[in-house]
Amino acid sequence: MKKFIIPVIFFCFTGFLFAIDVIGPVSGTWTSAQSPVNVIGEIELPVNQQLIIEPGVEVNFSGHYKFNIYGRLLAIGEEENYIEFTAADELTGWHGLRFFDTVSNGQDSSKLVYCILEYGNATGISPDYRGGAIYCANSSDLVISNTIIRNSKSLSAGAGLYLDSSDIDINNTVIYGNEATGAGGGIFMLNSSPTLDQVEIYDNSAYYDGGGINCYSSNPVLTYVAFWGNSTQWNGGGISAYNNSTLNITNATIAENYSPQDGCGIAVLYNSSVNLMNSIIWDNYPYEIYVSNSASLTVDYTNVNGGQAGITSFGTLNWLAGGNLNVDPLFVDPAADDFSLQGNSPCIDAGNPDPAYLDPDGTRNDMGAYNYLQAGIRGLVTVTSGDGNVENVLINIYEANTDDLVATVNPNAEGVYFITIDAGVYDITAYLAGYFPYPTMHEDVVVYESQLTTGINFNMNLIAQGSIYGIITVEGTGNPENVLITAGEEETNPTYNFVLDIWWYEIFLNPGYYDVTASLINYQDTIRTDVLVQSSQQTTGQNFHMIPISFDGTVTGTISLLGGTGNLEDVSIQIEGDDDIYHPDEDGFYSITYPGGYHDITASLEGYTSVTLRDVIIVENQTTPGVDFVLINWVPVTGTQYSMSRLVNLTLDGQFICGGMNNQVAAFHTDLENVETCRGIAEWDENGYWFIHIVSDEQQGEEIYFKIYESYTEDIYTSIGALEFEDCTYSDLVYCFYVPSPVRMHTYDLIENWNWTSFNLFPDDYAFSSILEPLTPDDIFQIKTQGSFYTYEYGEWTGELAYLNLQDSYKINMFNAVEGFQYNGTAINPQLYPIVLEEEYNWISYIPLKTLALEQALSDLNWPDSLMIKTQNKSAVHFAEYGGWIGDLQTMEPGVGYILYWPNEIPEGEILYFTYPPNPCYSGPEEEERIFAQQPVSTPIWEVMPGTRFNMIMLAEILDNAGNALDYSNYTIGVFDTDGNCRSIGKSYNDLLYFTIVGNDINEELQIRLYDHITQEIIYTNYSILFEIDAVIGSPAEPYSTRLNAPENNIPNLFGLEQNHPNPFNPSTFINYTLPADGEVTLEIYNMKGQLIQTIVNEFKNAGRYTIEWNAAEFGSGIYFYKLSSGELTEVRKCLMIK
């Protein structure tokens, strides 16, 4: 809920009579009579010039133009007459308000008051790609008040606002729906110290740090600021404090923000500090606050989800425990974006008690961004005895000396009640059934404007119970003893009086009014309302007569006839077991009342198919609608001599057409004179096929095909393919046919180098020269499968792999990455397309249209020990003694290529095959999944090298220096080559580590490294392994074993510069390097022209391994080179920044 700005905004325009077009320099006044002001090119407010924009003016940018401001802008609207900055084309947008160097001009502050800024779009190169709606550089003299900044974008940082050395004031403002490709979805600030007061920042997103705001070397002050629904793919869903920033945050609500990495609510990083007071940090998924090892956080009088445990801190955490909470803040309605506090919230009056922080109503400060105004009445209710619930006490407030009820309220679990009420004089009472209050009434309670009246307390004292008495009679065969009598929270059953021959009941209750209910299974409930119970008295005459309920329900539907000249009113509808026959009206509608239960219902008409819908549920006293029938004028010919029977399956869009609903199948033959006759109607068998008896006058040879009515699409299909009629034959075989299906389009995203892929659609053309034609001539080099290849060189394809086999998987070698490669075809029914296996390695495709769990996808196979399946960089091996499948491959996905290793011997002459699980019966088209090339495995620390051709598997254990098994939970564990490329990230199983190790060349030397999340050190093991294609090293029983080196002994043997990570990056990346000896070291950054642009290391260093972060925020997108030098040794690598 928007608390700081009126959510309904009225725009008052005088019309378009005097609309003006502007371009170039502007100044003076834009009046409401000139609205809309159409910006038809770049405009500029020059130095020492002033532009006034009157309330109600719409500034409409007809194209993607900037408004550059060097002078003073006064855009001051009114509460119900906003000024709007917008774009004619919402997609293209406009280039925002861009303030430059206004501090140095000595002029008064610009002001944006009661304005709307929307559809800003910052694109281009630096600095144009920053600040979607507002960009400020050296422009502190700006005040933004009562303004909405929304739905703007930035190719780099600050989709809503970008502040560079600009200490502006923002108050009573809403910033929402903005999206930054870089950092700071709502606000990005660099070297700035803005003040934010009563600001809502929500539903903004950024790819990099700070979904709500990102603070880089900045010191903002935030007071009464709310963050919710903001998201990032990096750190700080709500707030990111970075690089020596200091944030003072008072009375903030930070809730339901998201980050997949560190600090979903707040991320405090790299020498930054955050001071939190009187705030609420709640339900930020999955982590509330993160503090890096060089940062600090102070928390005082703040409600944090999880308490101190809800903060992941590797730095300095000052948890001032006396006033902090870990309790549900009781927001009013978070689902509706209302993060204000309910009246019983524990955050009310829970903030810093210092009078300097008092709420506007004079009470102690409330935690969070939204004060709970406590002008009204507050008191305490105490239940002195008995089991009465204080929350059920009803506080009644009357106009003094009258019976005019003004309001009611219930206390919370602690007995505290509060109600906001107008100034006046009131009488106040308390009521709880079974209790009397002391005092009975607070009379002439005075409530003053904007003040809280307290001490209006009640003690509730238990009083004696009374009872309700009555007689029960039951019509029919029901047992009176089973009648249940309920009143309030009490219940009882009748008792038989032998002398009077009656069933009677008595139920004891606290004084009050009650609704009394008598119920009995299969009988109508009977209710007596407002029965008075008085203390120590019996209320008599409350008798009940129980009447049986009707068991009938109603089923309705519509009959449709396809073809022929049949009359709807002649259709016969019959329920199994009922001798009555029902007919629809002239429109085909029918309604049948019949006892409840599951029933088979049949509709029939001479000259048409008969359709039976099974297990239709009829519910007592309810209507079951939509039980519709479609009858088709398919009638088998009569008087024939010969017949045969067949079992048939039919596939539409990769799914079987099953019985049920109105699906119907019939056999047909067309003679030489093109006369088509029906030869039989199929019946659905619950074993999963259609059974059909087919007739003919020819003993054999006639071609029999099938027609299918499919009820979801309401279409009639003709089978692809036919049977040959042969008299007196029956086959246990199920004959399978496809019907014409829609063409699907699968979209592949292919990466540079190798991609393990498969195809699961029937294409029109199986030739790879046709399928892969969109990738020629520049992007593709080769496609290969097991034992054959196809290479594209010099404008033509060569090799023996010319055609697609849908059972096989393939490796595609790409010169360039390609997004959106399209492959078209019709869906395959997995049950009709077995995958044939040979001993050892099999390159197999994945046929289903949906992702399945590995166990489900391979459920048709027996799983021998050492059965293995793998993708480009994931794998799994089956070990029965170890509990089944282990590995990092857990699902099988469309478009991915798989290699399956069958470890057992296949007897000569036998064929080993399996099928993937069937798709469900056809009920409409399946949703399609976008198909990606196998994406690299990554963590925030390391990323596995993509695009490799081969892999191997290793099952390992790591021992500490004492020979004990390591606790893997504190580590990220990877395998690396000598160039520093990550080849695998391990998955732990108790004391076992599982690695799928990627590579291209045999005998590459590999080593295990560990990243310690506590000390943030990289630890090396003391053994190496060699890369071997398709090898499996170790087993659960005998894993490959290695030991840690102590960190101080980790002196490398070689001079080395590793590939930066992440890469590509924006705006920072990490570079690892190793020094075998002490010496002077430089690490330099060069641009594409070979120009030195930055030196990030230039000092003497001891031998060892080092990691340094390069922050390239001041540079543009592009390719850069980094060079490591020490003595006569140098090494250079390339990296890519994309903003």
mmCIF file of C-alpha atoms in Angstrom, residues 652-654 739-747 759-766 770-771 821-829 849:
data_model
loop_
_atom_site.group_PDB
_atom_site.id
_atom_site.type_symbol
_atom_site.label_atom_id
_atom_site.label_comp_id
_atom_site.label_asym_id
_atom_site.label_seq_id
_atom_site.Cartn_x
_atom_site.Cartn_y
_atom_site.Cartn_z
ATOM 1 C CA LEU A 652 -1.729 -36.825 -31.609
ATOM 2 C CA ASP A 653 1.088 -34.357 -30.864
ATOM 3 C CA GLY A 654 3.161 -37.054 -29.164
ATOM 4 C CA VAL A 739 -2.612 -38.583 -36.843
ATOM 5 C CA PRO A 740 -1.652 -35.239 -38.424
ATOM 6 C CA SER A 741 -0.153 -33.136 -35.615
ATOM 7 C CA PRO A 742 0.768 -29.473 -35.198
ATOM 8 C CA VAL A 743 4.290 -28.391 -36.065
ATOM 9 C CA ARG A 744 6.326 -27.443 -33.022
ATOM 10 C CA MET A 745 9.282 -25.082 -32.945
ATOM 11 C CA HIS A 746 12.098 -25.800 -30.508
ATOM 12 C CA THR A 747 14.539 -23.001 -29.823
ATOM 13 C CA PHE A 759 16.498 -33.658 -31.206
ATOM 14 C CA ASN A 760 13.023 -34.908 -30.275
ATOM 15 C CA LEU A 761 10.772 -33.861 -33.168
ATOM 16 C CA PHE A 762 10.072 -35.518 -36.525
ATOM 17 C CA PRO A 763 11.494 -33.001 -39.041
ATOM 18 C CA ASP A 764 10.262 -32.558 -42.598
ATOM 19 C CA ASP A 765 13.810 -33.094 -43.849
ATOM 20 C CA TYR A 766 16.231 -35.362 -41.961
ATOM 21 C CA SER A 770 18.847 -28.674 -44.137
ATOM 22 C CA ILE A 771 18.458 -28.799 -40.343
ATOM 23 C CA PHE A 821 18.517 -21.578 -33.390
ATOM 24 C CA GLN A 822 15.151 -23.035 -34.417
ATOM 25 C CA TYR A 823 14.348 -26.689 -35.118
ATOM 26 C CA ASN A 824 10.842 -27.551 -36.351
ATOM 27 C CA GLY A 825 8.898 -30.801 -36.462
ATOM 28 C CA THR A 826 6.079 -32.833 -34.959
ATOM 29 C CA ALA A 827 6.142 -34.431 -31.530
ATOM 30 C CA ILE A 828 7.207 -38.051 -31.018
ATOM 31 C CA ASN A 829 5.338 -40.466 -28.784
ATOM 32 C CA LEU A 849 8.764 -33.024 -24.397
#
